[in-house]
């Protein structure tokens, strides 16, 4: 029996990265409490983090490899059997026409060290450009705006939430989601503190959310109109000469041009389309401009909508022209301990955009991936280069991508599919082989990627709490084995493969640190797997010891000696070195963006659909995958929410079973009335719809909920610059169900 008491563990579920203290009895998590001494989260946590034990001990979790048999059922298999099957079938697709084998890697992968460091090995071994992830249905409009303005899509600008005098949030509900592209444990508390110190919080959201309830001002905007609204705000700043050129960094070009663009979007011009009174737009503009420091922050609601890139560009423009870029209390850039695109001297010659194109629709690559809306058609459309095999790692595209019926039709049409995943869910039920990751307690943790979003420069690491048990493989070992099998290599051990990865990583780290590669490699010789790669990154990162050149600098050993983390202080100004644009300038009016403005202008004068569907997140949810393990409070939580006035107009009452119909299909849901929604807007959560044969998620299949993404279009209605689906602002009709409608 393994007993562990109050061991440190960073929660891997959401972007808040809370520090937890964990007890383990007989390898099972028996108790979790928040860590009050964590340098960043200081005692914050939520029901999900405290429920990690339930998540780990879920009886439905996959714990051994599963192989599909001739009769179509899964049977448990040994790792050797599972890898033998993959070795026999996968190489054909890897060596076939490019694109024959695709990969989809999902959200949890961004939170784990194993995937952060070893997924790239698998992708390289597959030699495919058909790489998909939820990034293209999540952040791309924001990434694109950042690529065009600052030169990197990952080193995003952050609201300096702990010091700002004025925060404008658009399309995010951090009190429930705990924040996104902002890593700030305890968002609700930070927002309360902002107000307590005399600051102002403004929330732009069609719904009076729990976040809006904390605000000084809530602007109940019509979905999809954030770009118009922000242009309206900018036009007020232009008209009232409220921009502050003296505070704008000298690298910024295009101030007069961007203000000129705004002039044709006065509050009177845009107000009716936004459903916002012109005076309210003026009030938002004046409040923002008058604050000593101010910053705007946007997320899902203003990304996954019709004008997502324009809206996210304008968020940055607003912060820049009011003189709030790269200043305390404004928009700043983190300095991630493990380094990354905004610390490395990367080439700026060619933006990571449109370097290749999808076969069927010709949609452009961005940041090394194709838009995920291409996945289904690349499988279903005949012709050379058709995708015939797929690997999924920590993803549930069958519920997370738009047009889920299309996605599942495609998964059924695959010749071979491997899933690295811990559930048999809507996606993995189509796999031929499922390979399960081991329990959380066997993994070390440091957030390499999310450190780019940290609102304070901190470094933390929590080590594995127990060793792998008999029959468990670390996820990085699984990924390395898959990579070797893809290349048809069977001879070498995982340890040998790992050494090869480390040699390359050491070379890169040595170059960054200005030391000899042998020295970097030798300095980390005592470690293996992700710990070794992390040590290389930390030591060659911005606080690193440069392999001994800077005694006292950051190393993994130093973090092990500081289990509550090390605080490197508040965000620091980083211009101009943070810029990765050609010439190191910030062009406020990128051509690609300006070219999209006529489309925005045209939207001013078109009829508004009667009802627009938007998404809402739920406190205990994490996209599609916690519903089985974590008790959900009540069965109405999947309900369609509607404003009582709209319900009366449609002769609907609370508790009705309704049919929600979009241009794609219909789903049924229970109706709940809620005056927090603005009229003309209805909402549902995504990730539900746990239906159909073959699921091994007993609890969620018993309360399946409505499948939001069945309703969302994956072809015609896309944001044109990023091919992002329009999750928010789906035109729908809502009618009472008849007896014959499916349940
Ligand atoms: N509890 C929970 N937490 C999560 C997740 C989860 O599923 N559940 N998922 C995690 C993930 S992967 C992510 S990316 C983050 C996302 O984190 P957030 O970006 O905070 O996402 P949401 O909570 O969906 O908030 C989006 C808000 O946008 C509003 N909205 C909808 N349409 C529009 C519009 O057109 N304009 C404006 N201005 N607002 C609009 C919605 O009403 C909603 O309040 O959350 C993470 N955290
Ligand atoms: N309508 C609508 N759709 C949306 C969104 C929305 O707001 N509205 N949000 C979008 C966003 S922001 C996101 S990020 C995507 C999420 O899209 P996905 O990442 O595709 O979906 P998840 O539901 O996060 O699925 C995670 C999968 O990882 C598995 N898993 C969990 N932990 C591990 C692990 O440690 N290792 C491995 N190998 N597997 C693991 C789970 O069992 C599950 O199958 O959904 C998107 N879809
Ligand atoms: S807020 Fe996020 S990181 Fe913190 S405990 Fe909850 S799920 Fe985990
Ligand atoms: Mo996400």
PDB file of C-alpha atoms and ligand atoms in Angstrom, residues 13-15 48 107 111 138-139 169-174 176-180 204-207 209 221-226 298-302 305 614-624 686 728-729, ligand 1:
ATOM      1  CA  UNK A  13      -7.847  20.655 -15.511  1.00  0.00           C
ATOM      2  CA  UNK A  14      -8.176  24.300 -16.449  1.00  0.00           C
ATOM      3  CA  UNK A  15      -5.994  27.312 -17.162  1.00  0.00           C
ATOM      4  CA  UNK A  48     -13.433  20.203 -10.186  1.00  0.00           C
ATOM      5  CA  UNK A 107      -7.431  20.164 -24.856  1.00  0.00           C
ATOM      6  CA  UNK A 111      -2.004  20.836 -19.721  1.00  0.00           C
ATOM      7  CA  UNK A 138     -11.137  28.036 -29.611  1.00  0.00           C
ATOM      8  CA  UNK A 139      -8.454  30.702 -29.913  1.00  0.00           C
ATOM      9  CA  UNK A 169     -14.081  41.881 -20.519  1.00  0.00           C
ATOM     10  CA  UNK A 170     -15.774  40.791 -23.734  1.00  0.00           C
ATOM     11  CA  UNK A 171     -17.193  37.301 -24.254  1.00  0.00           C
ATOM     12  CA  UNK A 172     -15.688  35.585 -21.248  1.00  0.00           C
ATOM     13  CA  UNK A 173     -17.188  34.352 -18.026  1.00  0.00           C
ATOM     14  CA  UNK A 174     -14.154  33.686 -15.840  1.00  0.00           C
ATOM     15  CA  UNK A 176     -17.373  30.023 -14.146  1.00  0.00           C
ATOM     16  CA  UNK A 177     -14.598  29.125 -16.612  1.00  0.00           C
ATOM     17  CA  UNK A 178     -11.806  30.341 -14.340  1.00  0.00           C
ATOM     18  CA  UNK A 179     -10.456  32.301 -17.249  1.00  0.00           C
ATOM     19  CA  UNK A 180      -8.853  31.568 -20.588  1.00  0.00           C
ATOM     20  CA  UNK A 204     -19.802  42.909 -22.458  1.00  0.00           C
ATOM     21  CA  UNK A 205     -21.906  39.767 -22.715  1.00  0.00           C
ATOM     22  CA  UNK A 206     -25.386  38.918 -24.031  1.00  0.00           C
ATOM     23  CA  UNK A 207     -25.981  37.324 -20.632  1.00  0.00           C
ATOM     24  CA  UNK A 209     -23.381  36.138 -16.130  1.00  0.00           C
ATOM     25  CA  UNK A 221     -24.619  43.007 -26.461  1.00  0.00           C
ATOM     26  CA  UNK A 222     -26.267  41.110 -29.332  1.00  0.00           C
ATOM     27  CA  UNK A 223     -24.153  38.039 -30.184  1.00  0.00           C
ATOM     28  CA  UNK A 224     -21.642  38.443 -32.992  1.00  0.00           C
ATOM     29  CA  UNK A 225     -21.456  42.228 -32.866  1.00  0.00           C
ATOM     30  CA  UNK A 226     -18.356  42.808 -30.724  1.00  0.00           C
ATOM     31  CA  UNK A 298     -11.681  38.882 -24.926  1.00  0.00           C
ATOM     32  CA  UNK A 299     -12.334  35.144 -25.145  1.00  0.00           C
ATOM     33  CA  UNK A 300     -14.690  32.460 -26.415  1.00  0.00           C
ATOM     34  CA  UNK A 301     -17.749  34.676 -26.854  1.00  0.00           C
ATOM     35  CA  UNK A 302     -15.865  37.142 -28.989  1.00  0.00           C
ATOM     36  CA  UNK A 305     -18.308  34.216 -33.648  1.00  0.00           C
ATOM     37  CA  UNK A 614     -24.918  30.977 -27.693  1.00  0.00           C
ATOM     38  CA  UNK A 615     -22.842  28.749 -25.483  1.00  0.00           C
ATOM     39  CA  UNK A 616     -22.578  28.672 -21.721  1.00  0.00           C
ATOM     40  CA  UNK A 617     -20.056  26.822 -19.584  1.00  0.00           C
ATOM     41  CA  UNK A 618     -20.930  25.004 -16.383  1.00  0.00           C
ATOM     42  CA  UNK A 619     -19.014  25.092 -13.137  1.00  0.00           C
ATOM     43  CA  UNK A 620     -18.347  21.379 -12.954  1.00  0.00           C
ATOM     44  CA  UNK A 621     -17.795  20.847 -16.635  1.00  0.00           C
ATOM     45  CA  UNK A 622     -14.655  20.732 -18.716  1.00  0.00           C
ATOM     46  CA  UNK A 623     -15.818  20.625 -22.285  1.00  0.00           C
ATOM     47  CA  UNK A 624     -17.182  17.100 -22.858  1.00  0.00           C
ATOM     48  CA  UNK A 686     -21.644  22.231 -25.221  1.00  0.00           C
ATOM     49  CA  UNK A 728     -21.904  31.812 -30.698  1.00  0.00           C
ATOM     50  CA  UNK A 729     -24.733  33.354 -32.670  1.00  0.00           C
TER      51      UNK A 729
HETATM   52  N1  LIG B   1     -16.354  25.137 -15.846  1.00  0.00           N
HETATM   53  C1  LIG B   1     -15.712  25.096 -17.008  1.00  0.00           C
HETATM   54  N2  LIG B   1     -14.549  25.766 -17.112  1.00  0.00           N
HETATM   55  C2  LIG B   1     -13.881  25.756 -18.281  1.00  0.00           C
HETATM   56  C3  LIG B   1     -14.324  25.003 -19.400  1.00  0.00           C
HETATM   57  C4  LIG B   1     -15.556  24.299 -19.258  1.00  0.00           C
HETATM   58  O1  LIG B   1     -16.027  23.646 -20.196  1.00  0.00           O
HETATM   59  N3  LIG B   1     -16.211  24.379 -18.063  1.00  0.00           N
HETATM   60  N4  LIG B   1     -13.614  25.000 -20.570  1.00  0.00           N
HETATM   61  C5  LIG B   1     -12.269  25.546 -20.552  1.00  0.00           C
HETATM   62  C6  LIG B   1     -11.864  25.966 -21.885  1.00  0.00           C
HETATM   63  S1  LIG B   1     -11.247  24.768 -22.928  1.00  0.00           S
HETATM   64  C7  LIG B   1     -11.900  27.257 -22.281  1.00  0.00           C
HETATM   65  S2  LIG B   1     -11.336  27.674 -23.846  1.00  0.00           S
HETATM   66  C8  LIG B   1     -12.306  28.325 -21.385  1.00  0.00           C
HETATM   67  C9  LIG B   1     -13.230  29.376 -22.018  1.00  0.00           C
HETATM   68  O2  LIG B   1     -13.451  30.374 -21.077  1.00  0.00           O
HETATM   69  P1  LIG B   1     -14.389  31.632 -21.398  1.00  0.00           P
HETATM   70  O3  LIG B   1     -13.879  32.333 -22.586  1.00  0.00           O
HETATM   71  O4  LIG B   1     -14.572  32.413 -20.165  1.00  0.00           O
HETATM   72  O5  LIG B   1     -15.693  30.903 -21.892  1.00  0.00           O
HETATM   73  P2  LIG B   1     -17.226  30.914 -21.542  1.00  0.00           P
HETATM   74  O6  LIG B   1     -17.479  30.638 -20.121  1.00  0.00           O
HETATM   75  O7  LIG B   1     -17.827  30.046 -22.557  1.00  0.00           O
HETATM   76  O8  LIG B   1     -17.667  32.422 -21.746  1.00  0.00           O
HETATM   77  C10 LIG B   1     -18.029  32.959 -22.971  1.00  0.00           C
HETATM   78  C11 LIG B   1     -19.001  34.087 -22.697  1.00  0.00           C
HETATM   79  O9  LIG B   1     -19.253  34.731 -23.917  1.00  0.00           O
HETATM   80  C12 LIG B   1     -20.600  35.100 -23.953  1.00  0.00           C
HETATM   81  N5  LIG B   1     -20.942  35.321 -25.361  1.00  0.00           N
HETATM   82  C13 LIG B   1     -21.513  34.496 -26.252  1.00  0.00           C
HETATM   83  N6  LIG B   1     -21.591  35.083 -27.446  1.00  0.00           N
HETATM   84  C14 LIG B   1     -21.057  36.320 -27.317  1.00  0.00           C
HETATM   85  C15 LIG B   1     -20.837  37.402 -28.218  1.00  0.00           C
HETATM   86  O10 LIG B   1     -21.131  37.360 -29.399  1.00  0.00           O
HETATM   87  N7  LIG B   1     -20.216  38.514 -27.714  1.00  0.00           N
HETATM   88  C16 LIG B   1     -19.863  38.608 -26.402  1.00  0.00           C
HETATM   89  N8  LIG B   1     -19.273  39.717 -25.989  1.00  0.00           N
HETATM   90  N9  LIG B   1     -20.074  37.602 -25.542  1.00  0.00           N
HETATM   91  C17 LIG B   1     -20.639  36.470 -25.997  1.00  0.00           C
HETATM   92  C18 LIG B   1     -21.324  33.972 -23.274  1.00  0.00           C
HETATM   93  O11 LIG B   1     -22.575  34.402 -22.782  1.00  0.00           O
HETATM   94  C19 LIG B   1     -20.351  33.596 -22.170  1.00  0.00           C
HETATM   95  O12 LIG B   1     -20.657  34.243 -20.970  1.00  0.00           O
HETATM   96  O13 LIG B   1     -12.947  27.788 -20.240  1.00  0.00           O
HETATM   97  C20 LIG B   1     -12.180  26.755 -19.636  1.00  0.00           C
HETATM   98  N10 LIG B   1     -12.755  26.503 -18.361  1.00  0.00           N
END
